[in-house]
Amino acid sequence: DKKNLEIKNMKLLIKLITSIFFLLISCGNANENYFNEAKELFKKEKYEDSKFLFQRSIVFNPKHSKSYLYLAKIFNIEKNENEVIKNLNTTLLLEPDNEEATYLLIEIELKRSNFSRVKKLRNDLKSICEELCVKLSSINKRLDDIEAKNEL
C-alpha cells in the first residue's frame, strides 16, 4: 500500500513538472506573440495599441531589449523625452551593442548639449556599428560645429 502511494505521488509529481514546463513554454511564446503583434501595430502607426503590447511583452520577459527600444520610439513620437531616455538606457543596459539605441541616445544628447555623453556614446557606436557607421561623420560634424560656436 505504501508502494502504491509512492507511485501515485511520483505520477502526480511528473504531471506537475510537465504542466510547469508547458506553462513556461507558452509564456515564452506569448511574449513573442505580443512583441510581433506590437511591431505590426507600430508599423501601422497604431502607437497606443502597440505601446500596450510592448509593455505586456516586457511583463512576460523583462529582459526583452527590443520591446524597450520600440517603447522609446513611441515615446519619442509622443514627445516624452524622459521616457525615451529611460527606455533607451534600459535597452543599452540589456543589450550594450544595440547601435540603434546608441544612435538615438546620441541624437537626444546632442539636442541637450551633453557633449561629454555624446563623445562617449560616439566612441561606443564606433566600436559596435555595422549599419549606422555612416552616421558617425554627421555626428562628428555636428559636434565640431557646436564646439566651434562655443569657442567664439
CSV table of N, CA and C in Angstrom, one decimal:
chain,number,residue,atom,x,y,z
A,1,ASP,N,0.8,-1.2,0.0
A,1,ASP,CA,0.0,0.0,0.0
A,1,ASP,C,0.9,1.3,0.0
A,2,LYS,N,2.0,1.2,0.8
A,2,LYS,CA,2.9,2.3,0.8
A,2,LYS,C,3.6,2.5,-0.6
A,3,LYS,N,3.8,1.4,-1.3
A,3,LYS,CA,4.4,1.4,-2.6
A,3,LYS,C,3.5,2.1,-3.6
A,4,ASN,N,2.2,1.8,-3.5
A,4,ASN,CA,1.2,2.4,-4.4
A,4,ASN,C,1.1,3.9,-4.2
A,5,LEU,N,1.2,4.3,-2.9
A,5,LEU,CA,1.1,5.7,-2.6
A,5,LEU,C,2.4,6.4,-3.2
A,6,GLU,N,3.5,5.8,-3.1
A,6,GLU,CA,4.7,6.4,-3.7
A,6,GLU,C,4.6,6.5,-5.2
A,7,ILE,N,4.1,5.5,-5.8
A,7,ILE,CA,3.9,5.5,-7.3
A,7,ILE,C,2.9,6.6,-7.7
A,8,LYS,N,1.8,6.8,-6.9
A,8,LYS,CA,0.8,7.8,-7.1
A,8,LYS,C,1.4,9.2,-7.0
A,9,ASN,N,2.2,9.4,-5.9
A,9,ASN,CA,2.9,10.7,-5.7
A,9,ASN,C,3.9,11.0,-6.8
A,10,MET,N,4.6,9.9,-7.3
A,10,MET,CA,5.5,10.1,-8.4
A,10,MET,C,4.8,10.5,-9.7
A,11,LYS,N,3.7,9.9,-10.0
A,11,LYS,CA,2.9,10.3,-11.2
A,11,LYS,C,2.4,11.7,-11.0
A,12,LEU,N,1.9,12.1,-9.9
A,12,LEU,CA,1.5,13.4,-9.6
A,12,LEU,C,2.6,14.4,-9.8
A,13,LEU,N,3.8,14.1,-9.3
A,13,LEU,CA,4.9,15.0,-9.5
A,13,LEU,C,5.3,15.1,-10.9
A,14,ILE,N,5.3,14.1,-11.7
A,14,ILE,CA,5.6,14.1,-13.1
A,14,ILE,C,4.6,15.0,-13.9
A,15,LYS,N,3.3,14.9,-13.5
A,15,LYS,CA,2.3,15.7,-14.1
A,15,LYS,C,2.5,17.2,-13.8
A,16,LEU,N,2.8,17.4,-12.6
A,16,LEU,CA,3.1,18.8,-12.1
A,16,LEU,C,4.3,19.4,-12.9
A,17,ILE,N,5.4,18.7,-13.0
A,17,ILE,CA,6.6,19.2,-13.7
A,17,ILE,C,6.3,19.4,-15.2
A,18,THR,N,5.5,18.5,-15.8
A,18,THR,CA,5.1,18.6,-17.2
A,18,THR,C,4.3,19.8,-17.4
A,19,SER,N,3.3,20.1,-16.5
A,19,SER,CA,2.5,21.2,-16.6
A,19,SER,C,3.3,22.5,-16.5
A,20,ILE,N,4.2,22.6,-15.5
A,20,ILE,CA,5.0,23.8,-15.4
A,20,ILE,C,5.9,24.0,-16.6
A,21,PHE,N,6.4,22.9,-17.2
A,21,PHE,CA,7.2,23.0,-18.4
A,21,PHE,C,6.4,23.6,-19.5
A,22,PHE,N,5.2,23.1,-19.8
A,22,PHE,CA,4.4,23.6,-20.9
A,22,PHE,C,3.9,25.1,-20.6
A,23,LEU,N,3.7,25.4,-19.3
A,23,LEU,CA,3.3,26.8,-19.0
A,23,LEU,C,4.5,27.7,-19.3
A,24,LEU,N,5.7,27.4,-19.0
A,24,LEU,CA,6.8,28.2,-19.3
A,24,LEU,C,7.0,28.4,-20.8
A,25,ILE,N,6.9,27.3,-21.5
A,25,ILE,CA,7.0,27.4,-23.0
A,25,ILE,C,5.9,28.3,-23.5
A,26,SER,N,4.7,28.2,-23.1
A,26,SER,CA,3.6,29.0,-23.6
A,26,SER,C,3.8,30.5,-23.2
A,27,CYS,N,4.4,30.8,-22.1
A,27,CYS,CA,4.7,32.2,-21.7
A,27,CYS,C,5.8,32.8,-22.6
A,28,GLY,N,6.8,32.0,-23.0
A,28,GLY,CA,7.8,32.4,-24.0
A,28,GLY,C,7.2,32.7,-25.3
A,29,ASN,N,6.2,31.9,-25.7
A,29,ASN,CA,5.5,32.1,-27.0
A,29,ASN,C,4.6,33.3,-26.9
A,30,ALA,N,4.0,33.5,-25.8
A,30,ALA,CA,3.1,34.7,-25.6
A,30,ALA,C,3.9,35.9,-25.7
A,31,ASN,N,5.1,36.0,-25.1
A,31,ASN,CA,6.0,37.1,-25.2
A,31,ASN,C,6.3,37.5,-26.7
A,32,GLU,N,6.7,36.5,-27.5
A,32,GLU,CA,7.0,36.7,-28.9
A,32,GLU,C,5.8,37.1,-29.6
A,33,ASN,N,4.6,36.5,-29.3
A,33,ASN,CA,3.4,36.9,-30.0
A,33,ASN,C,3.0,38.4,-29.7
A,34,TYR,N,3.1,38.8,-28.4
A,34,TYR,CA,2.9,40.2,-28.1
A,34,TYR,C,3.8,41.1,-28.8
A,35,PHE,N,5.1,40.7,-28.8
A,35,PHE,CA,6.1,41.6,-29.5
A,35,PHE,C,5.8,41.7,-31.0
A,36,ASN,N,5.6,40.6,-31.6
A,36,ASN,CA,5.3,40.6,-33.1
A,36,ASN,C,4.1,41.4,-33.4
A,37,GLU,N,3.0,41.2,-32.6
A,37,GLU,CA,1.8,41.9,-32.9
A,37,GLU,C,2.0,43.4,-32.6
A,38,ALA,N,2.7,43.7,-31.6
A,38,ALA,CA,3.0,45.1,-31.3
A,38,ALA,C,3.8,45.8,-32.4
A,39,LYS,N,4.8,45.0,-32.9
A,39,LYS,CA,5.6,45.5,-34.0
A,39,LYS,C,4.7,45.8,-35.3
A,40,GLU,N,3.8,45.0,-35.6
A,40,GLU,CA,2.9,45.2,-36.7
A,40,GLU,C,2.0,46.4,-36.5
A,41,LEU,N,1.5,46.6,-35.3
A,41,LEU,CA,0.7,47.8,-35.0
A,41,LEU,C,1.6,49.0,-35.0
A,42,PHE,N,2.8,48.9,-34.6
A,42,PHE,CA,3.7,50.1,-34.7
A,42,PHE,C,3.9,50.5,-36.2
A,43,LYS,N,4.1,49.5,-37.0
A,43,LYS,CA,4.3,49.8,-38.5
A,43,LYS,C,3.0,50.5,-39.1
A,44,LYS,N,1.9,50.2,-38.5
A,44,LYS,CA,0.6,50.8,-39.0
A,44,LYS,C,0.3,52.1,-38.2
A,45,GLU,N,1.3,52.5,-37.5
A,45,GLU,CA,1.2,53.8,-36.7
A,45,GLU,C,0.1,53.8,-35.7
A,46,LYS,N,-0.2,52.6,-35.1
A,46,LYS,CA,-1.2,52.5,-34.0
A,46,LYS,C,-0.4,52.4,-32.7
A,47,TYR,N,0.1,53.6,-32.3
A,47,TYR,CA,1.1,53.6,-31.3
A,47,TYR,C,0.6,53.3,-29.9
A,48,GLU,N,-0.6,53.7,-29.6
A,48,GLU,CA,-1.2,53.4,-28.2
A,48,GLU,C,-1.4,51.9,-28.1
A,49,ASP,N,-1.9,51.2,-29.1
A,49,ASP,CA,-2.1,49.8,-29.0
A,49,ASP,C,-0.8,49.1,-29.0
A,50,SER,N,0.1,49.5,-29.8
A,50,SER,CA,1.4,48.8,-29.8
A,50,SER,C,2.2,49.0,-28.5
A,51,LYS,N,2.1,50.2,-27.9
A,51,LYS,CA,2.7,50.5,-26.6
A,51,LYS,C,2.2,49.5,-25.6
A,52,PHE,N,0.9,49.3,-25.5
A,52,PHE,CA,0.3,48.4,-24.6
A,52,PHE,C,0.9,47.0,-24.8
A,53,LEU,N,1.0,46.5,-26.0
A,53,LEU,CA,1.5,45.2,-26.2
A,53,LEU,C,3.0,45.1,-26.0
A,54,PHE,N,3.8,46.1,-26.3
A,54,PHE,CA,5.2,46.1,-25.9
A,54,PHE,C,5.4,46.0,-24.4
A,55,GLN,N,4.6,46.8,-23.7
A,55,GLN,CA,4.6,46.7,-22.2
A,55,GLN,C,4.2,45.3,-21.7
A,56,ARG,N,3.3,44.7,-22.3
A,56,ARG,CA,2.8,43.4,-22.0
A,56,ARG,C,4.0,42.4,-22.3
A,57,SER,N,4.7,42.6,-23.4
A,57,SER,CA,5.8,41.7,-23.7
A,57,SER,C,6.9,41.8,-22.6
A,58,ILE,N,7.1,43.0,-22.1
A,58,ILE,CA,8.1,43.2,-21.0
A,58,ILE,C,7.6,42.5,-19.8
A,59,VAL,N,6.3,42.4,-19.5
A,59,VAL,CA,5.8,41.7,-18.3
A,59,VAL,C,6.2,40.3,-18.4
A,60,PHE,N,6.1,39.7,-19.6
A,60,PHE,CA,6.5,38.3,-19.7
A,60,PHE,C,8.0,38.0,-19.8
A,61,ASN,N,8.7,39.0,-20.3
A,61,ASN,CA,10.2,38.9,-20.4
A,61,ASN,C,10.8,40.3,-20.1
A,62,PRO,N,11.1,40.6,-18.9
A,62,PRO,CA,11.6,41.9,-18.5
A,62,PRO,C,13.0,42.3,-19.2
A,63,LYS,N,13.6,41.3,-19.8
A,63,LYS,CA,14.9,41.5,-20.5
A,63,LYS,C,14.8,41.5,-22.0
A,64,HIS,N,13.6,41.8,-22.5
A,64,HIS,CA,13.4,41.9,-23.9
A,64,HIS,C,13.8,43.3,-24.4
A,65,SER,N,15.0,43.4,-24.8
A,65,SER,CA,15.5,44.8,-25.1
A,65,SER,C,14.8,45.4,-26.3
A,66,LYS,N,14.4,44.7,-27.3
A,66,LYS,CA,13.7,45.3,-28.4
A,66,LYS,C,12.4,45.9,-28.1
A,67,SER,N,11.7,45.4,-27.1
A,67,SER,CA,10.5,46.0,-26.6
A,67,SER,C,10.7,47.4,-26.0
A,68,TYR,N,11.8,47.5,-25.3
A,68,TYR,CA,12.2,48.8,-24.7
A,68,TYR,C,12.6,49.8,-25.8
A,69,LEU,N,13.3,49.3,-26.8
A,69,LEU,CA,13.6,50.1,-28.0
A,69,LEU,C,12.4,50.7,-28.7
A,70,TYR,N,11.4,49.8,-28.9
A,70,TYR,CA,10.2,50.3,-29.6
A,70,TYR,C,9.4,51.2,-28.7
A,71,LEU,N,9.4,51.0,-27.4
A,71,LEU,CA,8.8,51.9,-26.5
A,71,LEU,C,9.4,53.3,-26.5
A,72,ALA,N,10.8,53.3,-26.6
A,72,ALA,CA,11.5,54.6,-26.8
A,72,ALA,C,11.1,55.3,-28.0
A,73,LYS,N,10.9,54.6,-29.1
A,73,LYS,CA,10.5,55.2,-30.4
A,73,LYS,C,9.1,55.8,-30.2
A,74,ILE,N,8.2,55.1,-29.6
A,74,ILE,CA,6.8,55.6,-29.4
A,74,ILE,C,6.8,56.8,-28.5
A,75,PHE,N,7.6,56.8,-27.4
A,75,PHE,CA,7.7,57.9,-26.5
A,75,PHE,C,8.3,59.1,-27.2
A,76,ASN,N,9.2,58.8,-28.2
A,76,ASN,CA,9.8,59.9,-29.0
A,76,ASN,C,8.7,60.6,-29.8
A,77,ILE,N,7.9,59.8,-30.4
A,77,ILE,CA,6.8,60.3,-31.2
A,77,ILE,C,5.8,61.1,-30.4
A,78,GLU,N,5.6,60.7,-29.1
A,78,GLU,CA,4.7,61.4,-28.2
A,78,GLU,C,5.4,62.6,-27.5
A,79,LYS,N,6.7,62.8,-27.9
A,79,LYS,CA,7.5,63.9,-27.3
A,79,LYS,C,7.7,63.8,-25.8
A,80,ASN,N,7.8,62.6,-25.3
A,80,ASN,CA,8.0,62.3,-23.9
A,80,ASN,C,9.5,61.9,-23.7
A,81,GLU,N,10.4,62.9,-23.6
A,81,GLU,CA,11.8,62.7,-23.6
A,81,GLU,C,12.3,61.9,-22.5
A,82,ASN,N,11.7,62.1,-21.3
A,82,ASN,CA,12.2,61.3,-20.1
A,82,ASN,C,12.0,59.8,-20.3
A,83,GLU,N,10.8,59.5,-20.9
A,83,GLU,CA,10.5,58.1,-21.1
A,83,GLU,C,11.4,57.5,-22.2
A,84,VAL,N,11.7,58.4,-23.2
A,84,VAL,CA,12.6,57.9,-24.3
A,84,VAL,C,13.9,57.6,-23.7
A,85,ILE,N,14.5,58.5,-23.0
A,85,ILE,CA,15.8,58.2,-22.4
A,85,ILE,C,15.8,57.0,-21.5
A,86,LYS,N,14.8,56.9,-20.6
A,86,LYS,CA,14.7,55.8,-19.7
A,86,LYS,C,14.7,54.4,-20.5
A,87,ASN,N,13.9,54.4,-21.6
A,87,ASN,CA,13.8,53.1,-22.4
A,87,ASN,C,15.0,52.9,-23.2
A,88,LEU,N,15.7,53.9,-23.7
A,88,LEU,CA,16.9,53.7,-24.4
A,88,LEU,C,18.0,53.2,-23.5
A,89,ASN,N,18.1,53.8,-22.3
A,89,ASN,CA,19.1,53.4,-21.3
A,89,ASN,C,18.9,51.9,-20.9
A,90,THR,N,17.6,51.5,-20.8
A,90,THR,CA,17.3,50.1,-20.4
A,90,THR,C,17.7,49.2,-21.6
A,91,THR,N,17.4,49.6,-22.8
A,91,THR,CA,17.8,48.9,-24.0
A,91,THR,C,19.3,48.6,-24.0
A,92,LEU,N,20.1,49.7,-23.7
A,92,LEU,CA,21.5,49.6,-23.7
A,92,LEU,C,22.1,48.8,-22.5
A,93,LEU,N,21.3,48.8,-21.4
A,93,LEU,CA,21.7,48.0,-20.2
A,93,LEU,C,21.6,46.6,-20.6
A,94,LEU,N,20.5,46.2,-21.3
A,94,LEU,CA,20.3,44.8,-21.6
A,94,LEU,C,21.0,44.4,-22.8
A,95,GLU,N,21.3,45.3,-23.7
A,95,GLU,CA,22.0,45.0,-25.0
A,95,GLU,C,22.9,46.1,-25.3
A,96,PRO,N,24.1,46.1,-24.7
A,96,PRO,CA,25.0,47.2,-24.9
A,96,PRO,C,25.5,47.5,-26.3
A,97,ASP,N,25.4,46.5,-27.1
A,97,ASP,CA,25.9,46.8,-28.5
A,97,ASP,C,24.7,47.1,-29.5
A,98,ASN,N,23.6,47.6,-29.0
A,98,ASN,CA,22.5,48.0,-29.8
A,98,ASN,C,22.8,49.3,-30.4
A,99,GLU,N,23.2,49.3,-31.7
A,99,GLU,CA,23.6,50.6,-32.3
A,99,GLU,C,22.5,51.6,-32.5
A,100,GLU,N,21.3,51.1,-32.8
A,100,GLU,CA,20.2,52.0,-33.0
A,100,GLU,C,19.8,52.8,-31.7
A,101,ALA,N,19.8,52.1,-30.6
A,101,ALA,CA,19.6,52.7,-29.3
A,101,ALA,C,20.7,53.7,-29.0
A,102,THR,N,21.9,53.4,-29.3
A,102,THR,CA,23.1,54.2,-29.1
A,102,THR,C,22.9,55.5,-29.9
A,103,TYR,N,22.6,55.3,-31.2
A,103,TYR,CA,22.4,56.5,-32.1
A,103,TYR,C,21.3,57.4,-31.7
A,104,LEU,N,20.1,56.8,-31.3
A,104,LEU,CA,19.0,57.6,-30.9
A,104,LEU,C,19.3,58.4,-29.6
A,105,LEU,N,20.1,57.8,-28.7
A,105,LEU,CA,20.5,58.5,-27.5
A,105,LEU,C,21.5,59.6,-27.8
A,106,ILE,N,22.4,59.4,-28.8
A,106,ILE,CA,23.3,60.5,-29.3
A,106,ILE,C,22.5,61.7,-29.7
A,107,GLU,N,21.5,61.4,-30.5
A,107,GLU,CA,20.6,62.5,-31.1
A,107,GLU,C,20.0,63.3,-29.9
A,108,ILE,N,19.5,62.6,-28.9
A,108,ILE,CA,18.9,63.4,-27.8
A,108,ILE,C,20.0,64.2,-27.0
A,109,GLU,N,21.1,63.5,-26.8
A,109,GLU,CA,22.2,64.2,-26.0
A,109,GLU,C,22.8,65.4,-26.8
A,110,LEU,N,22.8,65.3,-28.1
A,110,LEU,CA,23.2,66.5,-28.9
A,110,LEU,C,22.3,67.6,-28.7
A,111,LYS,N,21.0,67.3,-28.7
A,111,LYS,CA,20.0,68.4,-28.6
A,111,LYS,C,20.1,69.0,-27.1
A,112,ARG,N,20.5,68.2,-26.2
A,112,ARG,CA,20.6,68.6,-24.8
A,112,ARG,C,21.9,69.3,-24.5
A,113,SER,N,22.8,69.3,-25.5
A,113,SER,CA,24.2,69.8,-25.4
A,113,SER,C,25.0,69.1,-24.3
A,114,ASN,N,24.8,67.8,-24.2
A,114,ASN,CA,25.5,67.0,-23.3
A,114,ASN,C,26.7,66.3,-24.0
A,115,PHE,N,27.7,67.2,-24.3
A,115,PHE,CA,28.8,66.8,-25.2
A,115,PHE,C,29.6,65.6,-24.7
A,116,SER,N,29.9,65.6,-23.4
A,116,SER,CA,30.7,64.5,-22.9
A,116,SER,C,30.0,63.2,-23.1
A,117,ARG,N,28.7,63.2,-22.9
A,117,ARG,CA,27.9,61.9,-23.1
A,117,ARG,C,27.9,61.6,-24.6
A,118,VAL,N,27.8,62.6,-25.4
A,118,VAL,CA,27.8,62.3,-26.9
A,118,VAL,C,29.1,61.7,-27.3
A,119,LYS,N,30.2,62.3,-26.8
A,119,LYS,CA,31.5,61.7,-27.2
A,119,LYS,C,31.7,60.3,-26.7
A,120,LYS,N,31.2,60.0,-25.5
A,120,LYS,CA,31.3,58.6,-25.0
A,120,LYS,C,30.4,57.7,-25.9
A,121,LEU,N,29.2,58.1,-26.2
A,121,LEU,CA,28.3,57.3,-27.0
A,121,LEU,C,28.8,57.1,-28.4
A,122,ARG,N,29.4,58.2,-28.9
A,122,ARG,CA,30.0,58.1,-30.3
A,122,ARG,C,31.1,57.1,-30.3
A,123,ASN,N,31.9,57.1,-29.3
A,123,ASN,CA,33.0,56.0,-29.2
A,123,ASN,C,32.4,54.6,-29.1
A,124,ASP,N,31.3,54.5,-28.4
A,124,ASP,CA,30.7,53.2,-28.3
A,124,ASP,C,30.1,52.8,-29.6
A,125,LEU,N,29.5,53.8,-30.3
A,125,LEU,CA,29.0,53.5,-31.6
A,125,LEU,C,30.1,53.1,-32.6
A,126,LYS,N,31.2,53.7,-32.5
A,126,LYS,CA,32.3,53.4,-33.4
A,126,LYS,C,32.7,51.9,-33.3
A,127,SER,N,32.7,51.4,-32.0
A,127,SER,CA,33.1,50.1,-31.8
A,127,SER,C,32.1,49.0,-32.1
A,128,ILE,N,30.8,49.4,-32.2
A,128,ILE,CA,29.8,48.4,-32.4
A,128,ILE,C,29.1,48.5,-33.8
A,129,CYS,N,29.3,49.6,-34.5
A,129,CYS,CA,28.4,49.9,-35.7
A,129,CYS,C,28.7,48.9,-36.8
A,130,GLU,N,27.6,48.6,-37.4
A,130,GLU,CA,27.6,47.7,-38.6
A,130,GLU,C,26.8,48.4,-39.7
A,131,GLU,N,25.6,48.9,-39.3
A,131,GLU,CA,24.7,49.6,-40.3
A,131,GLU,C,24.7,51.1,-40.2
A,132,LEU,N,25.0,51.6,-39.0
A,132,LEU,CA,24.9,53.0,-38.7
A,132,LEU,C,26.2,53.7,-38.7
A,133,CYS,N,27.3,53.1,-39.2
A,133,CYS,CA,28.6,53.7,-39.3
A,133,CYS,C,28.6,55.0,-40.1
A,134,VAL,N,27.7,55.1,-41.1
A,134,VAL,CA,27.6,56.2,-42.0
A,134,VAL,C,27.2,57.5,-41.2
A,135,LYS,N,26.5,57.3,-40.1
A,135,LYS,CA,26.1,58.4,-39.2
A,135,LYS,C,27.2,59.1,-38.4
A,136,LEU,N,28.3,58.4,-38.3
A,136,LEU,CA,29.4,58.9,-37.5
A,136,LEU,C,29.9,60.2,-38.0
A,137,SER,N,30.1,60.4,-39.3
A,137,SER,CA,30.6,61.6,-39.8
A,137,SER,C,29.7,62.8,-39.6
A,138,SER,N,28.4,62.5,-39.6
A,138,SER,CA,27.4,63.5,-39.3
A,138,SER,C,27.5,63.9,-37.8
A,139,ILE,N,27.6,62.9,-37.0
A,139,ILE,CA,27.7,63.2,-35.6
A,139,ILE,C,29.0,64.0,-35.3
A,140,ASN,N,30.1,63.6,-35.9
A,140,ASN,CA,31.4,64.3,-35.7
A,140,ASN,C,31.3,65.8,-36.2
A,141,LYS,N,30.6,66.0,-37.3
A,141,LYS,CA,30.5,67.3,-37.9
A,141,LYS,C,29.6,68.2,-36.9
A,142,ARG,N,28.5,67.7,-36.5
A,142,ARG,CA,27.6,68.4,-35.6
A,142,ARG,C,28.4,68.8,-34.3
A,143,LEU,N,29.1,67.8,-33.8
A,143,LEU,CA,29.9,68.0,-32.5
A,143,LEU,C,30.9,69.1,-32.8
A,144,ASP,N,31.7,69.0,-33.9
A,144,ASP,CA,32.7,70.1,-34.2
A,144,ASP,C,32.0,71.4,-34.4
A,145,ASP,N,30.9,71.5,-35.0
A,145,ASP,CA,30.2,72.8,-35.3
A,145,ASP,C,29.8,73.4,-33.9
A,146,ILE,N,29.3,72.6,-33.0
A,146,ILE,CA,28.9,73.1,-31.7
A,146,ILE,C,30.1,73.6,-30.9
A,147,GLU,N,31.2,72.8,-30.9
A,147,GLU,CA,32.4,73.2,-30.2
A,147,GLU,C,33.0,74.5,-30.8
A,148,ALA,N,32.9,74.6,-32.1
A,148,ALA,CA,33.4,75.9,-32.7
A,148,ALA,C,32.6,77.1,-32.3
A,149,LYS,N,31.3,76.9,-32.2
A,149,LYS,CA,30.4,78.0,-31.8
A,149,LYS,C,30.7,78.4,-30.3
A,150,ASN,N,31.0,77.4,-29.5
A,150,ASN,CA,31.3,77.6,-28.1
A,150,ASN,C,32.6,78.4,-27.9
A,151,GLU,N,33.6,78.2,-28.9
A,151,GLU,CA,34.9,78.9,-28.8
A,151,GLU,C,34.8,80.4,-29.1
A,152,LEU,N,33.7,80.8,-29.9
A,152,LEU,CA,33.6,82.2,-30.3
A,152,LEU,C,33.2,83.1,-29.2
